[in-house]
Short mmCIF file of C-alpha atoms in Angstrom, two decimals:
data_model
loop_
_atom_site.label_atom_id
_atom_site.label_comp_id
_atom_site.label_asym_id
_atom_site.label_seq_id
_atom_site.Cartn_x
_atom_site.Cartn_y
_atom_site.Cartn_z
CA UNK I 1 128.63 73.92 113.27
CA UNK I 2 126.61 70.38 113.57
CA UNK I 3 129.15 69.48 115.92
CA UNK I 4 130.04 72.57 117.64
CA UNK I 5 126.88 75.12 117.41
CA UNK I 6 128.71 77.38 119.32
CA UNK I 7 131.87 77.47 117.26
CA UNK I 8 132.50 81.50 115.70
CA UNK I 9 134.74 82.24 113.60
CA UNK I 10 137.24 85.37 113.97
CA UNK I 11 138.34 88.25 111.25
CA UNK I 12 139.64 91.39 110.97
CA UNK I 13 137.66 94.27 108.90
CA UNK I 14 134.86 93.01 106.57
CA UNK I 15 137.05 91.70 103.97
CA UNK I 16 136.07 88.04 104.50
CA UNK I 17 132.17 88.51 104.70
CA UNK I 18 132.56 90.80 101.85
CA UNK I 19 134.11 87.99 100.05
CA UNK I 20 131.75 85.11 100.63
CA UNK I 21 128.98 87.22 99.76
CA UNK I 22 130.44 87.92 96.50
CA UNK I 23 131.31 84.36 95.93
CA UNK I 24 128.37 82.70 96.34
CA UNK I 25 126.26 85.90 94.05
CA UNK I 26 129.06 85.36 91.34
CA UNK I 27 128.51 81.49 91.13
CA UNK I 28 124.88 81.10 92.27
CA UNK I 29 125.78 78.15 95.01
CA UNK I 30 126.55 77.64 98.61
CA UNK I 31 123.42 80.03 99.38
CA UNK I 32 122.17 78.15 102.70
CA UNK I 33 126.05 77.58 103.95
CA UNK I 34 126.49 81.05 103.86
CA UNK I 35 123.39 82.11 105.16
CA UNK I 36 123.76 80.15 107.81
CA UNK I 37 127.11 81.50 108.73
CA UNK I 38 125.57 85.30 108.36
CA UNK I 39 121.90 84.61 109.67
CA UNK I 40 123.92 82.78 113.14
CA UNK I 41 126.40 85.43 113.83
CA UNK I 42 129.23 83.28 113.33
CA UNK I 43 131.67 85.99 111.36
CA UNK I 44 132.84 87.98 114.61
CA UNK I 45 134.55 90.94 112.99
CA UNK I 46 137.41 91.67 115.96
CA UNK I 47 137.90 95.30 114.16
CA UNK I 48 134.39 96.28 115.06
CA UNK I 49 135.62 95.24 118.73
CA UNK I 50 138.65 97.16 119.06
CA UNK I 51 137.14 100.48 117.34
CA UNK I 52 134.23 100.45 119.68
CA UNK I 53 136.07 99.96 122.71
CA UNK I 54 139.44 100.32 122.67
CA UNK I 55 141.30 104.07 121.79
CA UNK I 56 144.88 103.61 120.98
CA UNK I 57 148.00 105.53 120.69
CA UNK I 58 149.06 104.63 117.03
CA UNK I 59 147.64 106.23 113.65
CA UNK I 60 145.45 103.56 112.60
CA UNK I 61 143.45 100.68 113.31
CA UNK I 62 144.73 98.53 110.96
CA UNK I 63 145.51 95.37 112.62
CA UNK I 64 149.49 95.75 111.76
CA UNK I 65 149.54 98.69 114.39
CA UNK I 66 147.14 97.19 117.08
CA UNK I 67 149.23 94.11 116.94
CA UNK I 68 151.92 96.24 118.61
CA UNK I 69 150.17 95.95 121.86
CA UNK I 70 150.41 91.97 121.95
CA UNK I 71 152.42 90.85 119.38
CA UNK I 72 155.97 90.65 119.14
CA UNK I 73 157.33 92.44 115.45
CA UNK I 74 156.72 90.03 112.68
CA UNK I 75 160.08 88.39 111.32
CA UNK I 76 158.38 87.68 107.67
CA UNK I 77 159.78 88.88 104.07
CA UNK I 78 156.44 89.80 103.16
CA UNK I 79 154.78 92.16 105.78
CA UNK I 80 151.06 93.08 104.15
CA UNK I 81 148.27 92.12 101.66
CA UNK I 82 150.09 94.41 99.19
CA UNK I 83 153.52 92.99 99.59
CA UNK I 84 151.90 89.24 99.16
CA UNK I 85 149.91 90.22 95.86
CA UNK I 86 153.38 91.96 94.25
CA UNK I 87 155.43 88.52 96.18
CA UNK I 88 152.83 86.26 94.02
CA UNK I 89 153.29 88.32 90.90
CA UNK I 90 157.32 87.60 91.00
CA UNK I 91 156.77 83.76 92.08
CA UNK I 92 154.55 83.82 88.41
CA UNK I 93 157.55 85.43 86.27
CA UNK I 94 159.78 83.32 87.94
CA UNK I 95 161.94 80.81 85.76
CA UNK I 96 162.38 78.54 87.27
CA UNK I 97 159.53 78.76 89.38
CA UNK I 98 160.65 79.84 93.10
CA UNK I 99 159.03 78.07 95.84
CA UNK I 100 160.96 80.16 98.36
CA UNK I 101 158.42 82.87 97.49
CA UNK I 102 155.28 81.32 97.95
CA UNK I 103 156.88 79.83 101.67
CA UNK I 104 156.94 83.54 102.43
CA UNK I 105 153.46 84.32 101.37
CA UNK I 106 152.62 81.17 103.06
CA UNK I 107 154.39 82.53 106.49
CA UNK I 108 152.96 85.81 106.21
CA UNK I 109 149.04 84.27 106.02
CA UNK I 110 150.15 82.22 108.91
CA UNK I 111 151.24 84.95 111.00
CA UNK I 112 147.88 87.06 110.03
CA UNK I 113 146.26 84.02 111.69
CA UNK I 114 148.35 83.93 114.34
CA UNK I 115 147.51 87.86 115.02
CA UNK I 116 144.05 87.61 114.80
CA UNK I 117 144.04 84.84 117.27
CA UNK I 118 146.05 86.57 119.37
CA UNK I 119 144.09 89.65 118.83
CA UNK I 120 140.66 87.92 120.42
CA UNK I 121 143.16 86.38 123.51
CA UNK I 122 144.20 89.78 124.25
CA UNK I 123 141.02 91.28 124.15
CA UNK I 124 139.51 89.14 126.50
CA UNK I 125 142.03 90.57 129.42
CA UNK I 126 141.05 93.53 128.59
CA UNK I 127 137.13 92.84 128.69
CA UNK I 128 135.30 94.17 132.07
CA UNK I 129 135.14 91.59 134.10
CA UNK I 130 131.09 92.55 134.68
CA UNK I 131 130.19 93.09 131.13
CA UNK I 132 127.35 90.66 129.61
CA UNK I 133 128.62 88.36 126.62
CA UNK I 134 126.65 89.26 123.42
CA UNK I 135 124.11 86.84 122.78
CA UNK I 136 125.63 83.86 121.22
CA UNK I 137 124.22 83.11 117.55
CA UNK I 138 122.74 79.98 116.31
CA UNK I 139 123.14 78.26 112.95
CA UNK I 140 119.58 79.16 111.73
CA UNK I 141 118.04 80.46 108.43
CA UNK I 142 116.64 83.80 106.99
CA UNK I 143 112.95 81.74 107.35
CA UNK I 144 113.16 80.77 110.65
CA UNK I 145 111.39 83.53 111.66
CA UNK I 146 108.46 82.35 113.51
CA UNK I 147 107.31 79.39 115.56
CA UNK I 148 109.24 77.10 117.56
CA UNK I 149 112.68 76.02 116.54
CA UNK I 150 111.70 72.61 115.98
CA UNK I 151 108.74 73.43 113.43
CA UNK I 152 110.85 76.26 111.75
CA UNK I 153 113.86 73.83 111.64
CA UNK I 154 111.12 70.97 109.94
CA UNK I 155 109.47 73.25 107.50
CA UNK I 156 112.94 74.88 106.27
CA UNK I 157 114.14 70.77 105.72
CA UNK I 158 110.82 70.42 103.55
CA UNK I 159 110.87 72.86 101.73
CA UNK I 160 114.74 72.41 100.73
CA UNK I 161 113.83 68.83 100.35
CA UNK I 162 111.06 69.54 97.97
CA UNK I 163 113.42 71.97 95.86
CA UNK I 164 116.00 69.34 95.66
CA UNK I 165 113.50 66.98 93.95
CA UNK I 166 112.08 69.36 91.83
CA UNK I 167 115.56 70.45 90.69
CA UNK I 168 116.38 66.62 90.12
CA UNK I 169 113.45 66.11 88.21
CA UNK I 170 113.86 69.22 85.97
CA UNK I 171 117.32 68.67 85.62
CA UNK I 172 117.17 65.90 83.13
CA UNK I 173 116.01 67.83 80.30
CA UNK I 174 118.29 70.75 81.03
CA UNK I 175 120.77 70.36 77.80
CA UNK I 176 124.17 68.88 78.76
CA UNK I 177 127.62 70.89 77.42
CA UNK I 178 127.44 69.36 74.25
CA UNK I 179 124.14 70.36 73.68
CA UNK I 180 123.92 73.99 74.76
CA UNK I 181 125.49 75.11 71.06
CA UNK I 182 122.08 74.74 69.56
CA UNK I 183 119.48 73.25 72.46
CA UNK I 184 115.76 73.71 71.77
CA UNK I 185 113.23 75.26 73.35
CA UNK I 186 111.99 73.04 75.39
CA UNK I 187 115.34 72.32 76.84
CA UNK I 188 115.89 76.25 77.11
CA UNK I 189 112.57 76.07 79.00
CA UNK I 190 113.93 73.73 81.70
CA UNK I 191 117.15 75.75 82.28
CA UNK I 192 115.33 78.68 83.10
CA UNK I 193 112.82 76.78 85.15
CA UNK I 194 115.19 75.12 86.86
CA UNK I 195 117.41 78.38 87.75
CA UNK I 196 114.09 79.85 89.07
CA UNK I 197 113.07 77.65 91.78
CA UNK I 198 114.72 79.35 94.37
CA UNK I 199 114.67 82.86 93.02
CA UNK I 200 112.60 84.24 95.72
CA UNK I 201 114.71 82.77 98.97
CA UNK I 202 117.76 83.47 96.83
CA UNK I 203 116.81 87.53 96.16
CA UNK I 204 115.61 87.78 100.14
CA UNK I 205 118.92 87.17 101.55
CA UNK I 206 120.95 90.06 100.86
CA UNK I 207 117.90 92.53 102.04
CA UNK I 208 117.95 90.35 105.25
CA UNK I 209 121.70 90.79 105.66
CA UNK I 210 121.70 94.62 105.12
CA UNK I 211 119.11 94.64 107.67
CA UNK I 212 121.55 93.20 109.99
CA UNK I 213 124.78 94.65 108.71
CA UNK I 214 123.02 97.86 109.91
CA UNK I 215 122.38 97.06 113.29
CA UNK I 216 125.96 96.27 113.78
CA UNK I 217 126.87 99.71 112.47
CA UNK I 218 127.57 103.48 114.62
CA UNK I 219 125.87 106.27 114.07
CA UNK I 220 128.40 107.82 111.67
CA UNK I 221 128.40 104.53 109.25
CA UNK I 222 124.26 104.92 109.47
CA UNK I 223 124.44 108.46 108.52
CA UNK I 224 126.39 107.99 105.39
CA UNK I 225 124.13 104.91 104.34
CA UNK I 226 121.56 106.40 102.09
CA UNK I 227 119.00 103.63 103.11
CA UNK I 228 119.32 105.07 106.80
CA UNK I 229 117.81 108.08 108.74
CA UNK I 230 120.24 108.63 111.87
CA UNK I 231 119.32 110.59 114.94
CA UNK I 232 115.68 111.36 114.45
CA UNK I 233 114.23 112.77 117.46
CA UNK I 234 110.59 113.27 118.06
CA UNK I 235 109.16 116.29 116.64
CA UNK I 236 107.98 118.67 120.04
CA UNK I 237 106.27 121.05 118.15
CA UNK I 238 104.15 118.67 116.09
CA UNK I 239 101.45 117.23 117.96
CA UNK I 240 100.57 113.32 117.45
CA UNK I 241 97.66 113.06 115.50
CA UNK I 242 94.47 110.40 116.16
CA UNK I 243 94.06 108.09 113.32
CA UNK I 244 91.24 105.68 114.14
CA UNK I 245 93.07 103.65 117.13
CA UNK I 246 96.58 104.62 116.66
CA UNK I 247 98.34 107.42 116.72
CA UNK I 248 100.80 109.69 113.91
CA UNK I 249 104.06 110.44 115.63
CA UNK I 250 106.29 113.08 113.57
CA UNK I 251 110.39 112.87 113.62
CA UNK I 252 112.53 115.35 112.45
CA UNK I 253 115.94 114.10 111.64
CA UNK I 254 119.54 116.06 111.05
CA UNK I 255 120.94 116.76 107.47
CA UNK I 256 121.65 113.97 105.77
CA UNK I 257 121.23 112.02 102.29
CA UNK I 258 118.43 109.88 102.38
CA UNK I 259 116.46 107.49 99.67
CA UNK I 260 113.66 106.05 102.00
CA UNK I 261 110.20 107.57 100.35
CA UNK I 262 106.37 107.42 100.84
CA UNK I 263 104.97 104.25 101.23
CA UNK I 264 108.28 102.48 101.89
CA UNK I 265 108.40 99.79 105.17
CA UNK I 266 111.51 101.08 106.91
CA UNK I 267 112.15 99.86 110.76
CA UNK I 268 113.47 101.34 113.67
CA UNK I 269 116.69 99.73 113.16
CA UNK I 270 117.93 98.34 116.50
CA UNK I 271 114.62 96.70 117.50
CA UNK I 272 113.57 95.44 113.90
CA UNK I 273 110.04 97.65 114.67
CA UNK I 274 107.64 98.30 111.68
CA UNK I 275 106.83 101.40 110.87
CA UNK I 276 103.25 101.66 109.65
CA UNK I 277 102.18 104.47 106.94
CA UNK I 278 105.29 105.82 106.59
CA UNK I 279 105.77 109.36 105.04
CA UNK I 280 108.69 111.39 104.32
CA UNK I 281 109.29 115.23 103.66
CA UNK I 282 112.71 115.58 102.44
CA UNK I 283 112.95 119.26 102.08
CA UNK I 284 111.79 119.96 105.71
CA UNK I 285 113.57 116.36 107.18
CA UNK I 286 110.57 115.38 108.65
CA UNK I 287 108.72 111.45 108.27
CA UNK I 288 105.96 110.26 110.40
CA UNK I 289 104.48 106.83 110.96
CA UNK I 290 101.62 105.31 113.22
CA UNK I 291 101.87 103.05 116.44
CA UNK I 292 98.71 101.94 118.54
CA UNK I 293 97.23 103.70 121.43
CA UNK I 294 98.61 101.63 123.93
CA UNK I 295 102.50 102.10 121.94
CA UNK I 296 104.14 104.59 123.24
CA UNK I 297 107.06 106.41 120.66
CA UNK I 298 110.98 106.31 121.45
CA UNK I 299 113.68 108.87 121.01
CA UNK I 300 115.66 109.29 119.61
CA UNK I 301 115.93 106.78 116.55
CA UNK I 302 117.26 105.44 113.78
CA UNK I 303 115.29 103.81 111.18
CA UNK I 304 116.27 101.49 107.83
CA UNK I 305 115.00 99.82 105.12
CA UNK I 306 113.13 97.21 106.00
CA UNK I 307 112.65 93.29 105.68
CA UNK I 308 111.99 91.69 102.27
CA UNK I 309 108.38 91.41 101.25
CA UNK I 310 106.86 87.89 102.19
CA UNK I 311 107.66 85.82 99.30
CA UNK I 312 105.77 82.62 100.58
CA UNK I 313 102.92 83.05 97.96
CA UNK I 314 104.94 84.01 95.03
CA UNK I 315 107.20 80.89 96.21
CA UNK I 316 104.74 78.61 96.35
CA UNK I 317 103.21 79.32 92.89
CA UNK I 318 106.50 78.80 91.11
CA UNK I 319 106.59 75.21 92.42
CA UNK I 320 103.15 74.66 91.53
CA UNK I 321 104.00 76.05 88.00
CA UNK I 322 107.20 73.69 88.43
CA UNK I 323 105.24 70.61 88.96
CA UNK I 324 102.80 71.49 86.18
CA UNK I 325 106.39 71.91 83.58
CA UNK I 326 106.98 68.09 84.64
CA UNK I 327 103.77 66.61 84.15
CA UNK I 328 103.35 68.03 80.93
CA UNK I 329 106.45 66.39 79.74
CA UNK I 330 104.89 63.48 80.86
CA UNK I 331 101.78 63.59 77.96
CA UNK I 332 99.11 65.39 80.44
CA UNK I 333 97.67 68.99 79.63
CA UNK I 334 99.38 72.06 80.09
CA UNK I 335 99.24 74.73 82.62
CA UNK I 336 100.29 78.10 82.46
CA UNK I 337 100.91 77.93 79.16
CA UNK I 338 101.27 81.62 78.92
CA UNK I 339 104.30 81.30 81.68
CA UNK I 340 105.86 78.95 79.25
CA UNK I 341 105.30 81.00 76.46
CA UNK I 342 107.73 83.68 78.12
CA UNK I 343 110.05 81.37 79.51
CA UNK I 344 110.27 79.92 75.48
CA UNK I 345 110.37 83.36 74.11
CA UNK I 346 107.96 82.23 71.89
CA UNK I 347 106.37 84.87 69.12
CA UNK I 348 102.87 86.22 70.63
CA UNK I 349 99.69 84.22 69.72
CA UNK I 350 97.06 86.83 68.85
CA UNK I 351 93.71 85.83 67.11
CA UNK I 352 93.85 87.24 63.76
CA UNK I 353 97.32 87.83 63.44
CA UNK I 354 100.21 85.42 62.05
CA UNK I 355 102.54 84.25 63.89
CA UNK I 356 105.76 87.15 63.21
CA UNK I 357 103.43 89.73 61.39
CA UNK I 358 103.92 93.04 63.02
CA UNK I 359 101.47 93.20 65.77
CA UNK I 360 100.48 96.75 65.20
CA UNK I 361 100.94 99.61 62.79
CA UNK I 362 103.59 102.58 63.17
CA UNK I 363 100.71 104.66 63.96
CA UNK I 364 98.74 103.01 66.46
CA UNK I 365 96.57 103.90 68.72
CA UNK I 366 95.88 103.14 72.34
CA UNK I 367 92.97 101.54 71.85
CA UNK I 368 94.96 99.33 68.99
CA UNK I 369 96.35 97.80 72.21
CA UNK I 370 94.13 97.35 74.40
CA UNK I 371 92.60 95.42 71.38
CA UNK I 372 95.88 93.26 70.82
CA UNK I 373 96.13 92.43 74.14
CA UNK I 374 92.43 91.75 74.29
CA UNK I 375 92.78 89.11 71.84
CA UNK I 376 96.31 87.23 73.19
CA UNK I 377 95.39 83.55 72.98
CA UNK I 378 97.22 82.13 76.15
CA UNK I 379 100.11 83.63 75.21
CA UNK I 380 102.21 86.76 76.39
CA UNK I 381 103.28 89.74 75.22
CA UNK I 382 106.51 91.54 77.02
CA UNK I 383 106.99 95.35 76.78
CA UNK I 384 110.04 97.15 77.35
CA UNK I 385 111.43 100.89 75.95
CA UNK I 386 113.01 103.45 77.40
CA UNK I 387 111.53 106.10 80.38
CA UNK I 388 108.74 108.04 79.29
CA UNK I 389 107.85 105.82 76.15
CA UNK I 390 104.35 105.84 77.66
CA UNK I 391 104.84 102.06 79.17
CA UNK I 392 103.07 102.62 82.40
CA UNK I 393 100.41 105.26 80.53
CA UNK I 394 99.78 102.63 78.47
CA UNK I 395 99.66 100.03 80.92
CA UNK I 396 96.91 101.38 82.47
CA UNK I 397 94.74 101.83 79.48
CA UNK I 398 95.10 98.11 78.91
CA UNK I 399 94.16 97.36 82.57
CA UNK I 400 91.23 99.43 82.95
CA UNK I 401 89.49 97.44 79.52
CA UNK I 402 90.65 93.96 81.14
CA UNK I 403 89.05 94.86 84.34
CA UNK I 404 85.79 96.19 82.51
CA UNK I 405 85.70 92.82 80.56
CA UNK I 406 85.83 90.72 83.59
CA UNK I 407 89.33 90.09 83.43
CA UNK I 408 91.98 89.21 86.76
CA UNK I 409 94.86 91.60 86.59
#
């Protein structure tokens, strides 16, 4: 792609995006390579081609039947993925091993090749001659999203050139294989840390690519994706109503399963629109959002979940707390040592209290924890239980006396 930025690459169904994605999720690696790949438009998925423009006279469109129309019948043992998975089981039992097997397997992946090439030839005699190319993609990344190219390009090199030293630096008191039997907690500290740094850029992507992935799809495939709403049309009957200096259009959409809810940031999926002050009624299939005075609404629509939430912040202070991990191991004071604390799993430090006495009795009161937690001493304390243990109830008990006693929640 250095070399050739305009280079695609050419498959048949989703089976090989699929695949990469899972890869790279499964193994944590290769995250930029194949965002770049997905973020350019370099997969061209021919099937999407052919069922969007071309009707046929066979049963299906999988590629073994379309390749009637341009490809002469295939003169392989093995003839499908099935065949090649139960052709690779028999070359395992095989004793001796039989190498004639795996040259048909081998033959049958080149003639998929083959097809797929000769798939894209074909369709290109069969492309109006007056019909504009799709926009070619560019190797780019999910953050170059604004500016030029040439300060996008610099600030994404920075800031992957600033994770690279951090994870360097980090790395070398991560605990090596023979260590991780029984590694300490500083050394458990630095794994974790290190795994971190690129959390945020790492948990963006796939909301990014499902953004995408549903611009690509028809109305149908929107209509069964529960994080769509397909085929809204603009309420007649409900007047827009004046809100300060913008307008509240109301949709009404057909029947359909749908998760979007108040307060989400959906977009109007094939422009990449906000939608501001979004409300839904499920029961009556209505939502509404605002646009300015001077916007005027389209219809009809289809609207999606929308981007990722702009991590840039929460980025930014994990590096800081990165580079404060680092020079503390170097002798000077520590930062956020109630980060560390978590990352440590160390027992809560609570004036008063022992470190592993029970915190609280077994018939405590709210205001026993809001006096706890009042007393931490830069330390954490981490709640979990099951739905409706009274987490958030209690929560909010706890943040109401911080904010009354001057404290930042």
């Amino acid at each position: 792609l250095d070399h050739y930025p305009e280079a695609h690459i050419y498959h048949y169904a989703a089976y090989e995006k699929t695949a990469i994605r899972k890869l790279m999720r499964l193994h944590g690696t290769r995250e930029n390579e194949v965002d770049r790949l997905l973020r350019g438009k370099k997969l061209i998925d021919l099937y999407q081609v052919v069922r969007e423009a071309i009707r046929i006279s066979e049963r299906s469109y999988s590629i073994k039947y379309v390749e009637k129309f341009y490809l002469d019948d295939r003169s392989a043992d093995v003839q499908s993925a099935g065949a090649s998975i139960v052709a690779y089981q028999r070359y395992r039992d095989s004793d001796p091993p039989d190498d004639t097997i795996l040259e048909a397997i081998e033959r049958y992946n080149e003639d998929d090749v083959r097809s797929t090439y000769l798939l894209r030839e074909w369709l290109i005699t069969k492309r109006p001659k007056d019909l504009p190319w799709l926009e070619i993609g560019t190797a780019t990344s999910i953050e170059e999203v604004s500016g030029t190219v040439e300060s996008r390009k610099a600030k994404a090199q920075a800031f992957d050139q600033q994770l690279r030293e951090l994870h360097a630096a980090i790395s070398q008191y991560v605990p090596t294989a023979l260590e991780i039997a029984n590694f300490n907690s500083t050394q458990q500290h630095a794994t974790i840390l290190r795994d971190l740094l690129d959390f945020h850029r790492r948990i963006a992507k796939p909301q990014w690519w499902a953004v995408y992935d549903r611009q690509s799809k028809n109305a149908e495939e929107r209509i069964e994706d529960l994080e769509c709403i397909a085929g809204a049309t603009l309420a007649k009957d409900i007047a827009p109503v004046s809100e300060q200096r913008s307008y509240r259009y109301t949709y009404r959409y057909p029947p359909q399963e749908v998760k979007l809810k108040h307060g989400d940031k959906p977009v109007i999926i094939d422009t990449l629109k906000d939608l501001s002050e979004f409300t839904i009624d499920h029961e009556k299939r209505l939502f509404s959002f605002k646009l300015g005075v001077q916007a005027s609404p389209s219809s009809p629509i289809d609207i999606g979940a929308g981007k990722p939430v702009d991590y840039a912040a929460l980025q930014q202070a994990l590096l800081r707390y990165a580079a404060g991990f680092l020079a503390a191991m170097k002798g000077e004071p520590t930062i956020y040592p109630a980060i560390g604390a978590l990352l440590r799993r160390d027992l809560p430090k609570i004036k008063g209290i022992a470190p592993g006495q029970a915190l609280l009795p077994q018939d405590a009161t709210t205001d026993d924890i809001v006096s706890v937690i009042s007393r931490l001493d830069q330390s954490t304390i981490f709640i979990q239980g099951p739905p409706g243990a009274g987490k958030t109830y209690t929560a909010s008990k706890v943040i109401v006396s911080l904010l009354q006693n001057k404290k930042r929640v």
